[in-house]
Amino acid sequence: PSNSVLLETACVTVENNDLQCRARVLFDNGSQSSYITPYLKEKLNLKSVESRDVTMKIFGNQVLNEKLDVVKVCLKSSDNKKHFIFCLVKDICQPINEQNISYAKDNFKHLIDLNLADSNISNESLPIDI
């Protein structure tokens, strides 16, 4: 646990009409776009609102050019307010390991009384949906 990094994640409710499910969001302050996995797009039966040519610059100066669908996603906050975002449809990343959130809360004084937006009680691999 001492070599783990606590990333900014949250579990939220996402919905589309009568369909809703829980999803994990990873906040990436360095990203210029929001993404959703193809799996979650299908699970919520989200329809594409447009397609967009996207140039992604990733680590090592690698450049990817792709045409991606864009969907409108409804996120519900813990106070049941609805927030709409537009997301590009693409697999985001591999599940995150070493997110021992309980260990971090127990061992870092500034987190002890903080109500975190995510949990990982069994210290499993965490899939990122948005």
PDB file of C-alpha atoms in Angstrom:
ATOM      1  CA  PRO A   1       0.000   0.000   0.000  1.00  0.00           C
ATOM      2  CA  SER A   2       2.874   2.429   0.566  1.00  0.00           C
ATOM      3  CA  ASN A   3       3.623   2.534  -3.184  1.00  0.00           C
ATOM      4  CA  SER A   4       0.024   3.102  -4.284  1.00  0.00           C
ATOM      5  CA  VAL A   5      -1.345   6.358  -5.669  1.00  0.00           C
ATOM      6  CA  LEU A   6      -4.831   7.577  -4.821  1.00  0.00           C
ATOM      7  CA  LEU A   7      -6.377   8.858  -8.058  1.00  0.00           C
ATOM      8  CA  GLU A   8      -9.342  11.208  -8.369  1.00  0.00           C
ATOM      9  CA  THR A   9     -12.244   8.826  -8.970  1.00  0.00           C
ATOM     10  CA  ALA A  10     -15.929   8.869  -8.115  1.00  0.00           C
ATOM     11  CA  CYS A  11     -18.830   6.457  -8.412  1.00  0.00           C
ATOM     12  CA  VAL A  12     -21.864   8.115  -9.949  1.00  0.00           C
ATOM     13  CA  THR A  13     -25.272   7.178 -11.284  1.00  0.00           C
ATOM     14  CA  VAL A  14     -25.603   7.573 -15.041  1.00  0.00           C
ATOM     15  CA  GLU A  15     -28.902   7.388 -16.850  1.00  0.00           C
ATOM     16  CA  ASN A  16     -30.610   7.479 -20.195  1.00  0.00           C
ATOM     17  CA  ASN A  17     -34.403   7.592 -20.135  1.00  0.00           C
ATOM     18  CA  ASP A  18     -35.481   4.586 -18.009  1.00  0.00           C
ATOM     19  CA  LEU A  19     -32.036   2.963 -17.952  1.00  0.00           C
ATOM     20  CA  GLN A  20     -29.587   3.743 -15.182  1.00  0.00           C
ATOM     21  CA  CYS A  21     -26.494   2.195 -13.646  1.00  0.00           C
ATOM     22  CA  ARG A  22     -23.479   2.981 -11.492  1.00  0.00           C
ATOM     23  CA  ALA A  23     -20.277   4.024 -13.224  1.00  0.00           C
ATOM     24  CA  ARG A  24     -16.795   5.053 -12.173  1.00  0.00           C
ATOM     25  CA  VAL A  25     -15.438   8.402 -13.318  1.00  0.00           C
ATOM     26  CA  LEU A  26     -11.733   9.234 -13.457  1.00  0.00           C
ATOM     27  CA  PHE A  27     -11.027  12.962 -13.311  1.00  0.00           C
ATOM     28  CA  ASP A  28      -8.062  13.728 -15.555  1.00  0.00           C
ATOM     29  CA  ASN A  29      -7.070  17.362 -15.248  1.00  0.00           C
ATOM     30  CA  GLY A  30      -4.773  17.007 -18.267  1.00  0.00           C
ATOM     31  CA  SER A  31      -7.459  15.843 -20.688  1.00  0.00           C
ATOM     32  CA  GLN A  32      -9.220  18.205 -23.089  1.00  0.00           C
ATOM     33  CA  SER A  33     -12.171  15.873 -23.712  1.00  0.00           C
ATOM     34  CA  SER A  34     -14.451  13.512 -21.821  1.00  0.00           C
ATOM     35  CA  TYR A  35     -14.703   9.856 -22.806  1.00  0.00           C
ATOM     36  CA  ILE A  36     -17.101   6.995 -22.185  1.00  0.00           C
ATOM     37  CA  THR A  37     -16.468   3.322 -22.850  1.00  0.00           C
ATOM     38  CA  PRO A  38     -18.297   1.610 -25.712  1.00  0.00           C
ATOM     39  CA  TYR A  39     -19.572  -0.894 -23.119  1.00  0.00           C
ATOM     40  CA  LEU A  40     -21.346   1.805 -21.084  1.00  0.00           C
ATOM     41  CA  LYS A  41     -22.690   3.450 -24.246  1.00  0.00           C
ATOM     42  CA  GLU A  42     -24.324   0.154 -25.214  1.00  0.00           C
ATOM     43  CA  LYS A  43     -25.503  -0.655 -21.686  1.00  0.00           C
ATOM     44  CA  LEU A  44     -27.349   2.678 -21.496  1.00  0.00           C
ATOM     45  CA  ASN A  45     -28.460   2.505 -25.138  1.00  0.00           C
ATOM     46  CA  LEU A  46     -26.978   5.953 -25.808  1.00  0.00           C
ATOM     47  CA  LYS A  47     -27.394   7.262 -29.329  1.00  0.00           C
ATOM     48  CA  SER A  48     -24.637   9.124 -31.107  1.00  0.00           C
ATOM     49  CA  VAL A  49     -25.339  12.827 -31.535  1.00  0.00           C
ATOM     50  CA  GLU A  50     -22.451  13.257 -33.998  1.00  0.00           C
ATOM     51  CA  SER A  51     -19.136  11.826 -35.137  1.00  0.00           C
ATOM     52  CA  ARG A  52     -15.947  13.804 -34.701  1.00  0.00           C
ATOM     53  CA  ASP A  53     -12.465  13.538 -36.176  1.00  0.00           C
ATOM     54  CA  VAL A  54     -10.153  13.460 -33.179  1.00  0.00           C
ATOM     55  CA  THR A  55      -6.393  13.761 -32.952  1.00  0.00           C
ATOM     56  CA  MET A  56      -5.055  12.330 -29.700  1.00  0.00           C
ATOM     57  CA  LYS A  57      -1.530  13.054 -28.581  1.00  0.00           C
ATOM     58  CA  ILE A  58      -0.456  10.456 -26.065  1.00  0.00           C
ATOM     59  CA  PHE A  59       2.736   9.591 -24.233  1.00  0.00           C
ATOM     60  CA  GLY A  60       5.932   9.393 -26.241  1.00  0.00           C
ATOM     61  CA  ASN A  61       4.726  11.951 -28.826  1.00  0.00           C
ATOM     62  CA  GLN A  62       2.527   9.260 -30.374  1.00  0.00           C
ATOM     63  CA  VAL A  63      -0.366  10.697 -32.413  1.00  0.00           C
ATOM     64  CA  LEU A  64      -3.625   8.853 -33.112  1.00  0.00           C
ATOM     65  CA  ASN A  65      -6.240  10.094 -35.588  1.00  0.00           C
ATOM     66  CA  GLU A  66      -9.700   8.539 -35.269  1.00  0.00           C
ATOM     67  CA  LYS A  67     -13.324   9.276 -36.053  1.00  0.00           C
ATOM     68  CA  LEU A  68     -15.257   8.857 -32.794  1.00  0.00           C
ATOM     69  CA  ASP A  69     -18.938   8.968 -31.928  1.00  0.00           C
ATOM     70  CA  VAL A  70     -20.135  11.585 -29.446  1.00  0.00           C
ATOM     71  CA  VAL A  71     -22.923  10.852 -26.954  1.00  0.00           C
ATOM     72  CA  LYS A  72     -24.755  12.970 -24.385  1.00  0.00           C
ATOM     73  CA  VAL A  73     -24.544  11.444 -20.905  1.00  0.00           C
ATOM     74  CA  CYS A  74     -26.597  12.295 -17.822  1.00  0.00           C
ATOM     75  CA  LEU A  75     -24.739  12.048 -14.503  1.00  0.00           C
ATOM     76  CA  LYS A  76     -26.714  12.252 -11.258  1.00  0.00           C
ATOM     77  CA  SER A  77     -24.938  13.711  -8.265  1.00  0.00           C
ATOM     78  CA  SER A  78     -25.463  12.503  -4.699  1.00  0.00           C
ATOM     79  CA  ASP A  79     -28.107  15.222  -4.229  1.00  0.00           C
ATOM     80  CA  ASN A  80     -29.966  13.900  -7.345  1.00  0.00           C
ATOM     81  CA  LYS A  81     -29.094  16.889  -9.524  1.00  0.00           C
ATOM     82  CA  LYS A  82     -28.612  15.992 -13.180  1.00  0.00           C
ATOM     83  CA  HIS A  83     -25.475  17.054 -15.034  1.00  0.00           C
ATOM     84  CA  PHE A  84     -25.164  16.519 -18.786  1.00  0.00           C
ATOM     85  CA  ILE A  85     -21.827  16.068 -20.513  1.00  0.00           C
ATOM     86  CA  PHE A  86     -20.813  15.153 -24.035  1.00  0.00           C
ATOM     87  CA  CYS A  87     -18.394  12.241 -24.282  1.00  0.00           C
ATOM     88  CA  LEU A  88     -16.337  10.717 -27.049  1.00  0.00           C
ATOM     89  CA  VAL A  89     -16.834   6.950 -27.259  1.00  0.00           C
ATOM     90  CA  LYS A  90     -13.572   5.079 -26.794  1.00  0.00           C
ATOM     91  CA  ASP A  91     -12.049   2.621 -24.361  1.00  0.00           C
ATOM     92  CA  ILE A  92     -10.370   4.828 -21.803  1.00  0.00           C
ATOM     93  CA  CYS A  93      -7.794   2.804 -19.920  1.00  0.00           C
ATOM     94  CA  GLN A  94      -7.159  -0.528 -18.314  1.00  0.00           C
ATOM     95  CA  PRO A  95      -8.730  -1.071 -14.877  1.00  0.00           C
ATOM     96  CA  ILE A  96      -6.797   0.724 -12.141  1.00  0.00           C
ATOM     97  CA  ASN A  97      -4.915  -1.339  -9.583  1.00  0.00           C
ATOM     98  CA  GLU A  98      -3.544  -0.401  -6.162  1.00  0.00           C
ATOM     99  CA  GLN A  99      -6.402   1.951  -5.267  1.00  0.00           C
ATOM    100  CA  ASN A 100      -6.515   0.991  -1.599  1.00  0.00           C
ATOM    101  CA  ILE A 101      -8.888   3.776  -0.618  1.00  0.00           C
ATOM    102  CA  SER A 102      -9.482   2.420   2.914  1.00  0.00           C
ATOM    103  CA  TYR A 103      -5.736   2.337   3.571  1.00  0.00           C
ATOM    104  CA  ALA A 104      -5.399   5.941   2.408  1.00  0.00           C
ATOM    105  CA  LYS A 105      -8.293   7.112   4.607  1.00  0.00           C
ATOM    106  CA  ASP A 106      -6.864   5.315   7.638  1.00  0.00           C
ATOM    107  CA  ASN A 107      -3.274   6.486   7.186  1.00  0.00           C
ATOM    108  CA  PHE A 108      -3.453  10.055   5.931  1.00  0.00           C
ATOM    109  CA  LYS A 109      -4.772  12.476   8.545  1.00  0.00           C
ATOM    110  CA  HIS A 110      -6.215  14.937   6.032  1.00  0.00           C
ATOM    111  CA  LEU A 111      -8.500  12.196   4.606  1.00  0.00           C
ATOM    112  CA  ILE A 112      -9.816  10.683   7.852  1.00  0.00           C
ATOM    113  CA  ASP A 113     -13.021  12.753   8.148  1.00  0.00           C
ATOM    114  CA  LEU A 114     -13.432  13.305   4.417  1.00  0.00           C
ATOM    115  CA  ASN A 115     -16.383  11.663   2.663  1.00  0.00           C
ATOM    116  CA  LEU A 116     -14.741  10.278  -0.485  1.00  0.00           C
ATOM    117  CA  ALA A 117     -16.786   9.803  -3.671  1.00  0.00           C
ATOM    118  CA  ASP A 118     -15.384   6.313  -4.311  1.00  0.00           C
ATOM    119  CA  SER A 119     -14.562   3.196  -2.345  1.00  0.00           C
ATOM    120  CA  ASN A 120     -12.736  -0.043  -2.932  1.00  0.00           C
ATOM    121  CA  ILE A 121     -13.332  -2.146   0.173  1.00  0.00           C
ATOM    122  CA  SER A 122     -12.025  -5.402  -1.305  1.00  0.00           C
ATOM    123  CA  ASN A 123      -9.051  -3.642  -2.992  1.00  0.00           C
ATOM    124  CA  GLU A 124     -10.019  -4.971  -6.418  1.00  0.00           C
ATOM    125  CA  SER A 125      -9.100  -3.707  -9.859  1.00  0.00           C
ATOM    126  CA  LEU A 126     -11.328  -0.701 -10.635  1.00  0.00           C
ATOM    127  CA  PRO A 127     -12.762  -0.341 -14.144  1.00  0.00           C
ATOM    128  CA  ILE A 128     -13.035   3.239 -15.430  1.00  0.00           C
ATOM    129  CA  ASP A 129     -16.253   3.981 -17.346  1.00  0.00           C
ATOM    130  CA  ILE A 130     -16.059   7.765 -17.911  1.00  0.00           C
TER     131      ILE A 130
END
